[in-house]
Phi, psi and omega in degrees: 000129179264170181292336179292334180288350176290337181274069178247173183298132181094353180282155179259137177226168178245132179238148181294152179216137182292332183264306183270005180069304178222137175232153181273142179222157183247130177287128181266347175208161183291151176265134176240141178304131182104349177293144181268345179205167177244136176269116186238155171241118183285173184294335179273007179091355182277139177271145182213156177251125179260115184288146178228128174264329180205167178300337178290345179273004180299141180292155180298134179284156178274153179282158176299157182297334182292342181265002181289131181078020182293142184276357176229118185294331182287350177276356179290145180291316177252116182261100176208174187299312181297325179294318178296314181297317181294318180296319178295321180295317180297315181293323184284313186272318185275322184255356182055035178257117184268351182247139178213138176278145169225078187070241179270002183256137173259117178269121181243119179260128182290118182278346185054040180202156178276121180247140181277055184235021182231017181284176180294330178293330176290320177298317178297324182291324182274342182293125177080006183260153178286142184295325183285343182272339187257161174295149180302137182196154177294330177292330179294319177296317179296320178294321178297318178295318182294316181293321178296321178297316182291320185285313186262355180055047181228144181293149183236160176221140174244113185260113181249119182224168182152165182281173183297130180094002182271352176101026180294313183297319180294318178297317177296323180295317179291327177296315179295323178296321179298315180295324180294324180282312183289321181273007182255013177056046173072357173218146187278117178267183184293326182293312179298322180295323179289323178298316179289331181288343179288340182295308181297331179291312181292329176292323182287323183261351183235356181246151181209166177274130175239179179291341183255344186205136179281344182221062185275132176282122181259030175201161174259147180218148178229112184254121176262114180262114183274140181238148178272192183290335179267007180082015180260151181287128179237359179173175180204162178212144185234136173237136182245158184222128165052069173293136179280083183287338179297338179292339180297325186251350181210136174228140177287173181297140179066023176238169180233165172283188180296148188301328188298327180294318180287330176294320177294319179295324180290335181258023184293340180274354177293146183302319183285348182260353185291335180289348180278351178057041181278162181221185177297150182296339177292342183264005176246139183292322184285350181240002185240002185289326181281345181081353180246111179249355182223137176257124180300135177087004179238151178238108183295328180294316177293324178296322177294321177298320177295321178295317180295321176298321178295319176300319180296318179298324182276005173088012177277121184291154180303324180292324175292324176299317180295323176296319179296315178294329178295320179293319179296319176296323178296324177299318178298317179292327178297325179294338180267002178295128184269110178256122184249145179273152179212178181092173183292311182256023182057038180269004176235168178208159180206165178233133179299146181292331181261027179292115186293314179303322179292322178296317179295318178301315181294322181290319182294321182268352179071039180242170181279122183292311180300320178296320178298315179297322181294311185279349169287333183253001180222161174220156184254134180236148177255113182233115176061035179084357178250152180259124180243147177253122184240132175288153180243161181286171181296320179294319178294324177295320176297318177296322177295320178297314180294323178296321177295318178298313179298321181293317178299314181294320178297318179295321179293321177298316179296318179297320180296317179297317178297321180294321177295318180296323178293327178285330182269357184295146184295133177245358186256359181136193183286136176284125182281315180205169182218161172238121180263137177245113182259114176249097187231154183296145177271182181297131184235139173214124181238180175296325177230115183251136185234204187297321181297315179296327179296314179293319180298314182291329174296317177297321179291329174298315179295317180293323179294323177295316177297323180293315181298316181293324180291318179297316178300318181297316180294321180296317180291325178298322178297318181293321179293320180296326179270000177059052179268149171273100188236156175253158186297135179270126178272135176221159184287125179251133182261030181295326179297318179294322178292320177297323177300325185273315189248357183286182179293132186058029175277190185295316179292321181297314178293328179292316178295323178295321179291328178292334179280343180289141181298320182244039179291146182218166179295323182293317180293326178295319179295321178297320176298322177298316179299316182294320186283315191253358175242320186269298187288306180230091181298131181254136183292341183257010180236135179218162177247132177297149182290322189255016182214143175250004181240028180213164177216160184238134177241131178270092180282172180293331184268321185194168176267126187237135175257126182251134174271130188279352181297125176090359181296314183293317181297317180289330178287322178289309179052054186261157174219146186293143183292331181296320179292325177294321179296324177297318180290328178293332179271016183292150176284344178279129181295320183292319179297314178298322179295321180301314187267347168288325178298326180295321179291326181282323184227084184292339183285350181284323185288155178278344181236196182225160178256128184255125180247181179294320177265118186296131181286152177283151178054043182291339184295340179288345182262004179290156181296319180297318179296315179295322180294320177295321178297311180296325179291323176296319177297320179296316181294323176298319179296315181294321180291336179272357181243171173268114186275152172228135191247137173231120180250117181266134183243137176262111189286336179202162180268354181269357180059034178271139181291133176051053173237128190245117176256108187294326181294314178294324181292316179296321179299318180286324177298322178290327185278329187268357174094005179293315179293332176293322175299319179297318181295318180295319179293320181291335179289339179254236179243088186289328182263127181218132182232142168289157182298323179294317180294319179295320180296318181294324184279317188245037181298322184287347176268347187272158176238169179086208182295131182251042174248148184291338178292332180250036182295319182296319179295321178295319180296314181294331181281326190262328186300319177300332177281329181280318182239101185295332184277113185290340181279358181270356178208165181204141182263129175253191181289317182238352184225162171245132187252145180229148171288171180297132176094348184286329176295323177295323176296316178296323177297323179290318177299318179297316179296322180293319179292321176296325180292317179297317178297323179294322179295318179297315179298319180296319180297316178296319181293320180294320176298316178296321178294322179294318179295320178296320181294318179298316179300319180293323179294317179300313179298324180291322180296311179301318181296318180295318179299314180300319181290325179293313179298320177298322181293319179296316180297318179294328178293319178297314179298324180291324178295314178299320181294321179294322181296312179298321181294326180296319180296315180298321182293317179299315180299312183293322182295316180297318178298317181294323181294315180295319181293321179294324179295318179296314182295327180293317179295319180295318181294324180294320180296313180298324181293318180297318179297317182297316181296322182292314180294324179293320181298320180291317180296319180293327179296317179292323181293319180296325180294316178294322185294324181294320181293320182282332184293324182299316181296314181296323182295318179297316181298316183293320182293317181295316178299321181294320181293323178293317179294323180295318180297321180295318181295321180296315180297316181295320178297321179295318179297313180298321180296317179296317178299319180297318181295318180294315180294322179296318179298315178297320180295323179295316178301316180297322179294317178297322178296318179294321178297316180299318179293324181292328181284335183285139180293323183294318180295321178299317178294319179298319178298318179295318182291318183263029183297315182293321179297316180295322177299320178294319178297317178298323179295318178295319179296320179297319178296318180296317179295326177295318178296317178298319179297323178294319178296319178296322178296321177295316178299317179298321179296319179295317179295321178297322178293318178296319179296320180293323178294317178297322179296321178295321178296319179295320178299318178298318179298317179297319178296320178297315181297320179295319178296320177296323181293322178291323180289317183227097181293139182287155178291139183290119181290157179268123182251129181276169180291326181295317179294324178295321180293317179297319178298320179296318179297317179298320178295319179296316179297318178296322179295320178296316179298318179298317179297317179296315178298322178296317179296317178298319179298318178296318178298315177298322179295318177297318178298321177296317178298319178298316178297318179296318178295317178297322178297316179297320178297315179297319179296317179295318179295318178297320178296319178296318178298319178298316178296317179298319179295319177297319178296317178299317180296316179296320178296317178298319179296317180295318178296315179297320179295318179296316180295320178295320177296319178297316178297319179296317177297320180294317178296320179295320178296316178299316181298315181292326174295318177294324177296323177295317177296321178297323178297319177296315179299321179296320178296317177296322178298315179297319179298314179294323179294319178297319178297317180293321178294322177295321180295316180286334183275359180290333181285314180234108182246118180229143179276127182262145177299136184295333180286340181255005183295326182289321182286329179278349184286139178294137180294141180283150176297344180284349179291337174294127185295138177260134175255155177296129179229164193247337186208167180277157170291167183294153180298329180295319179296318180297316180297319180295329185275316193264334185268124180237159180278142180282356184284157183289323181298318180296321181295320179292321181293329180295321184270340183270331182242168180281121183278164174302330178294318177297318178299318180296321179292324177293317179295330179273003180061048180240135179275151177290127183291133179293346179289342184272077178234014182274167178272354180285106184294315182297319182295316180297315180294321179296320180293316178297323179298320179295318180294316179295319178298320178298316181295315180299313184289334175295314178295322178298316182293323178298313178298320179294323179294318177298317179298320179294322177296320178296320179296321178295318178297317178298320179294319176297321177298319178297321180294315179295321178297320179295319178294322176294320179296321179292326179285328179285345180293343180286350177075064179288165179281159183295327180295323176296320179296318178298320180295318178297320178299321179292322178295318177298321178296322177296318179297318180297318180296321177296319179298316179297323178296319178295318179296320177297322176297315178298321179295319179295317180293320178296318179297324179294318179295318179296321179295318178297317179297321181293318179293325180292322180288324181283339180284164180286337181283126182281357183290150182255161185267053173230158186298146181288137181250127181243172178078033181254174178238135183253130177239126179287159184299321183286343182263005183297310180297323179293321178297313180297320181294311183288332186267331187232302193292307188254018180288139180284157185294313182296322179292320181295320182286340178274354181285154172298150182300128175079014182296313179302320179294321179296315179298315180297320180294319179296324177292317178296320181294321179293318178297323179290319180292328179282357177092359180269083181291329180296315179295320179298317181291317181295321180296318179293319178296318178296323178296317179297314180297319181290322176297321178295319177295322178295323176297318179293325181293321181252049185288352180238012183249118182291316184296315181290324177296318176296324179298312182285336171296316178297315182292322178295317179296317182294316179295322177298314181293322180294315179294321179290323180297324183260012176287155182301328181291323183279334184269003178293322182270001182235130179268350184276331185260136175268125185285160173284141179276333180278142180274110181245028183296323179292322178289329175295319176294321177296322177294323176299316177294325178294324176298315179297318179298317179294320178297315179295321178294322178298314178292322181298320179297313182292321179296320178297322178289327181277339191303317185273354183244357182294306184295311177300323183283316185281324187254323190258340185291142181265077182285322177269112184291138174088347183286319181290332179294331179281346181278129182264122177279121186277329186231133178270108180283133182275123177290138180277156179295135178089358181288144179290134174288135179278146177295142184239150174073228185290339181282342183287139178296145180229181179296334178298323179294319178296312180294332178293317179294317178295322178294324177297318177295317180295321178296318180296318180291320180291323180298328179269005176056043177285152182298154181296327181297320177294320178295319179297319178295319180295315182285336172296318178295319182289320178292328175295318177299317180297313181296314182294317180296316180294318181292320178298317178293323178296323181287347182245009182231115181288329183289346180268346184269075177214169187293313184293320178293326176298321178294319178299315182295318180297323177293320178297319178295323179295326176296319178294319178297318179297322178295318179296320179292323180294333179267359179073030183250014186280346184267355183266013180093001181291321179289325181295330180290344178275357186298317178303318179293320180296317180292325176296321178292320176297326177295325177291328185267346184280164175290146185221054182232309188266168178292326176298323176297321179297316178296320179296320179296317181295321179287331183277316187272068180277338180272356180255146176281165181297323179295323180291320180296313181295322180296317180294317178297324180291321183276354186299128181250134181301141181287325182193197181293333181277351179259159182228159174291157176284125183287156179294327178296320178295319179296318178295323177298315179296320178298320178296321178289329181279343185298319181292324183278341183258009178294132179086350180274140177291148179295123183226113177262311182248151178281151180281104182292334184273007179295135183238128176277135179293142181257143176237141178246097181294139181281122178234106183301123179290166177288165180301137187246131177225150182294331181292337181280341185278138175252098185263115180288157180288341182294340179285337178059050177237036179290349178288350176284137180250141178281136181237000000 
């Protein structure tokens, strides 16, 4: 298949476009040789015809979809301009990736936005990683340079170029920051700090606002960062090139002068700046010409403060800073000097004597004002051996003034650079190697180009030539390494253009010659150019404009540029009159005189020359062009002697809009910066290269022969000649197969065609099988339907016969039932009539009898009712009167009781006679019980009498009834009046009954309402109580959570400070050893090993450290640590009392005897640490007391709230009195207990006093046995044998905590014997020796765990027997000596040992986490199924990764964790400490793995996610097997687990997006979007994540991520605070200890 066959229907091509430069189009029909045009469909759907004159006019083909968004441009199958532009656009706009590799070049597109990709966690992620494995980044280039320097011991260079506004300065700044962090051994030292501090200074004096950039560097700089043998930064040096001095006196529209001038104007109100007489920048000529005095988003006042701080860091004294600012202010005033023309033809000029700007200028610089005014308007000439003074015109005087301003600023700039270099110079020894960072201007072309653009473009020509040759060299080295048969690659060389500029009779040569001419001019120089390069010897790179005779055109490698010759000679000469220089040399200001004295001593330093009356010889050597060529030659020699690394910065648009891509501007810069040249060189050879394994995995179905990966090379060599008939289109190397441009696309098409044929065959087989299955199902369905139809017809016939028979039976039965019902109805009617008739007659007789008997009963009932009603009324009245009397008496008694309760005397009497009253109440209760029993007996007797009387009455009633039945009484005659009265009485009684009933109902309703209201109130009160309790509990929980968080934060800060203090202590010890070795060279004596400990200077760590919460203020630190380098200051520090000494005296701190060195900075730093410890100790104590008070107040509020909620129920007053009495009883009991304690304390004090005053030295405390006694002379020997000189094998064989137990028993014995000094010294020596042992075994996990155990045990024993802990325990006898400071020191020692333990394990894990968690093939066969779609090209110099068995795996990680667990378990450390340690380590593993995953595109795929998940599961299983899953270790792995789930989950539908957002709660929105962006398809069945899906996820995440800071990478350096819970050890006796003889401490005696 040839490349022409790629132009088939459906293929993508690129066609030119005037706006977008290149647009994608789709071929609508195949191309055949001889066609005159191509039928295309553009991206907007419009059809177009592309004309073709020959096959060479075919449009560039598009790359396969699998290569879209590739992070290395050289990996593209078709390497051409539209492919590069499209790939950069996709990565920049769709993926928000501003960095892309192009071979050895890093293309950086300025996003014009703040991105969270430059934090320390990003630096940690790129540190130590291979460049080809990580996503493109400026840190990756810096890491590659650093690793190459360390590995090959060769100097490196990073060349950063680009036009103004493309981000060169920012890239250089981040590069230097990376070196400062990586080369600073994890903490920033003074050298790294000084290197970073040079950036704000150079930006303020060398950067300015232009139309293209708000912070444009107007000079080139090359910074050499020197490294020592250990890879740490030990110094730096800076070289500058071609400062744009013309900007000092002139700025174009919408531009500004250098930032420093506006910073000074903004700070004019500061007290120290008022003497400069500054004003707003609009009032100075040199700062107002551009019309722009303010940059949006910047604060000039803060920038000046940052600049001054940087000067201070670099050692520039404040008085020198003020002198520098004074000179800059004088330059501004010089620009406002008013020079007026005079004379007939304005050939003279003068300055008024009272010109204020000139007076201020003279005063600021300390020069003579009249002389300055005179020589600005006159010049001295040498004629015939005589000196003449000639006046100059006004224009010439203005030019002289501006030349003087430029010269002053240039000299000041040079002095500043020299001062920075002296501050950055190495002080630690010889620099082994360096890395240079070149931040230089890119190719420039404007509407009007002058001398500056000419020099800039000349420098870019030289750099481009060096770049082309280096790229060519690397390309050829790759072919040689792979042993390819290759022919020389031709590339465009710009040597002819360079010869035109710098060769003999070139542009610079003719310019210098014209400058030497007395009457040389720009016009004559241009004519010489025309004659030399157009007429006599026409040069291909030189042209003359058609419409101008004062310009020339140079054909540069990037573009054709027309230069205007006006001002070339003046800028090249850059002269200033010697008379003005002499005035400045005589200045009263030391700095001004120093600036211009240096010029006289070293004329080659200045960028310009000084012109005197007598022309100097060889003046051409001082021209700007000559100096620039010299410095450029030195730069090229430096670059050629180093290994270069290239960064090309691209400006995406001229509007400075974030993430806006202008293709025309981008293509212009790509052509100018050499990226496309790299593409052309790569395309000329074999740009596509695959390893045999990668090629086999991708194109296995195209290969023949053995299909095993072990024989991949043989299969490739056998099959490729059949796939690609042209042998020159591919080449076999040792480990790779190389292809020409476009051949990968051909292979992709063959692969797609074979997959298509296979898919058609599979589809045909599947469709046939589906048709047969469908026919079988239809046949079975037909038979089934027939069977069901026949069954339905048969069932229908049987049902009809059944219905006919049933109808006959129903008719017969119905007729019989109808006749029977008629008979029964007639019979029933007859019986009913008879019954009604008989009933009527019986009721009539009954009513007659009833009327006669009712009259008698009614009279009896009415009379009885009236008698009972009268009785009830009388009884109710009596009861009511009794109640009123009793209530009145009760109220009087209650008022009396209340009055008595309020009186203090009654209250006291009640309290005093409480027991008596209780007895009286008991007697009264007994008496009342007896009375109640008597009353019950009386009541029982009365009830019996009543029952007997009732029985008698019943008998009487029965008798009367029997008599009545026997002899009915005669019916009395009732008159009508009595009947009427009776009726009225009955009506009245009925009305009363009705009224009472209504009242009773109303009362019942009122009662129900009250009951309901009571229930509502009770329910509401209960709800309020519950709500109040919930609020109180919530407040308590929130307060507790906040307090715990504050405590953890304070603990974390304290432990971090302790870690920093340990580093400072180590540096102090190193410096002390060096000083002791230096002083000991004169007298060297061998000291006895037994006395080495006593003769050793005490370490500053012996001073006890207390927990502290914050740092001292920066002002205090500066006052303490920063000293003046002058000799007088050094003498004054040692001769007088410093503020630090005063502070130590005020803090009651003694001067440490270790501070006897002559190093002033070291002593002050040590004292500063001690004072900071003391200050922060007092602060933490006050904060702890305050926190306890707040907790007590909170508990009081809670109890008050609970009491208030209970009191809301409204208790009775008697209950309140009872509670008050109970509280009084509790108070009295407490006072009684305190009195008892006071009596016992007084008794103990009396005994102690008597014991001390008596002659017997014994004390009145219980005797303690089972101790060990150590004599004073054996203390050093004990410490040496037990801690200092103990062997590792012997120490590890000891029982856990044996040294601590022995030391405690010795301290206890010394304390019991009354020798408090010995007890304290022994304990202090033990702490110091343990600290020394930790430093000695700083890389041994087992020994560190051993001393951690002993430190913790000794701390717990001392704390257990401290006086504070033994107050509540009667079994333990407290120590008499106060060891609280040593207990705190032991606590700090425990933290130090814990941190050292973790540091050892972290260092071992650091280099194996990423290979083991991400790269190891734990699941066999899974990676082989993954098809690598893109072959990433390894960069030159990259470290080869270990392969196979040498590569770290999960077994290595688990082995390191197991070693730590074994060491901790062997020392029997508590489970809580082990859980905290492994929580920290698992967080490190999770954060490191996740950060690397977020920066590596090759890891973001489905199969790799499965591998990582399996590796994480192994770690989880290991933690569970060790019982460490409950301490938070598993929870720290959650972000990594969710990231892996994100790789394995579906990523197509909106439901998938919602599921991802709900699942990935431990990941930030930036991390989720980054993983989706980097996701690489697993194979042909997988697809890339679409942009619409990513935008959907971003929309869902927007609501949940509001208010959260942007976080891409996890903080690997995060440290969880550790806590050591106090667990009182068991009772310790000497008889329980098993002391081996190997310790040699038999001199201890049991006591």
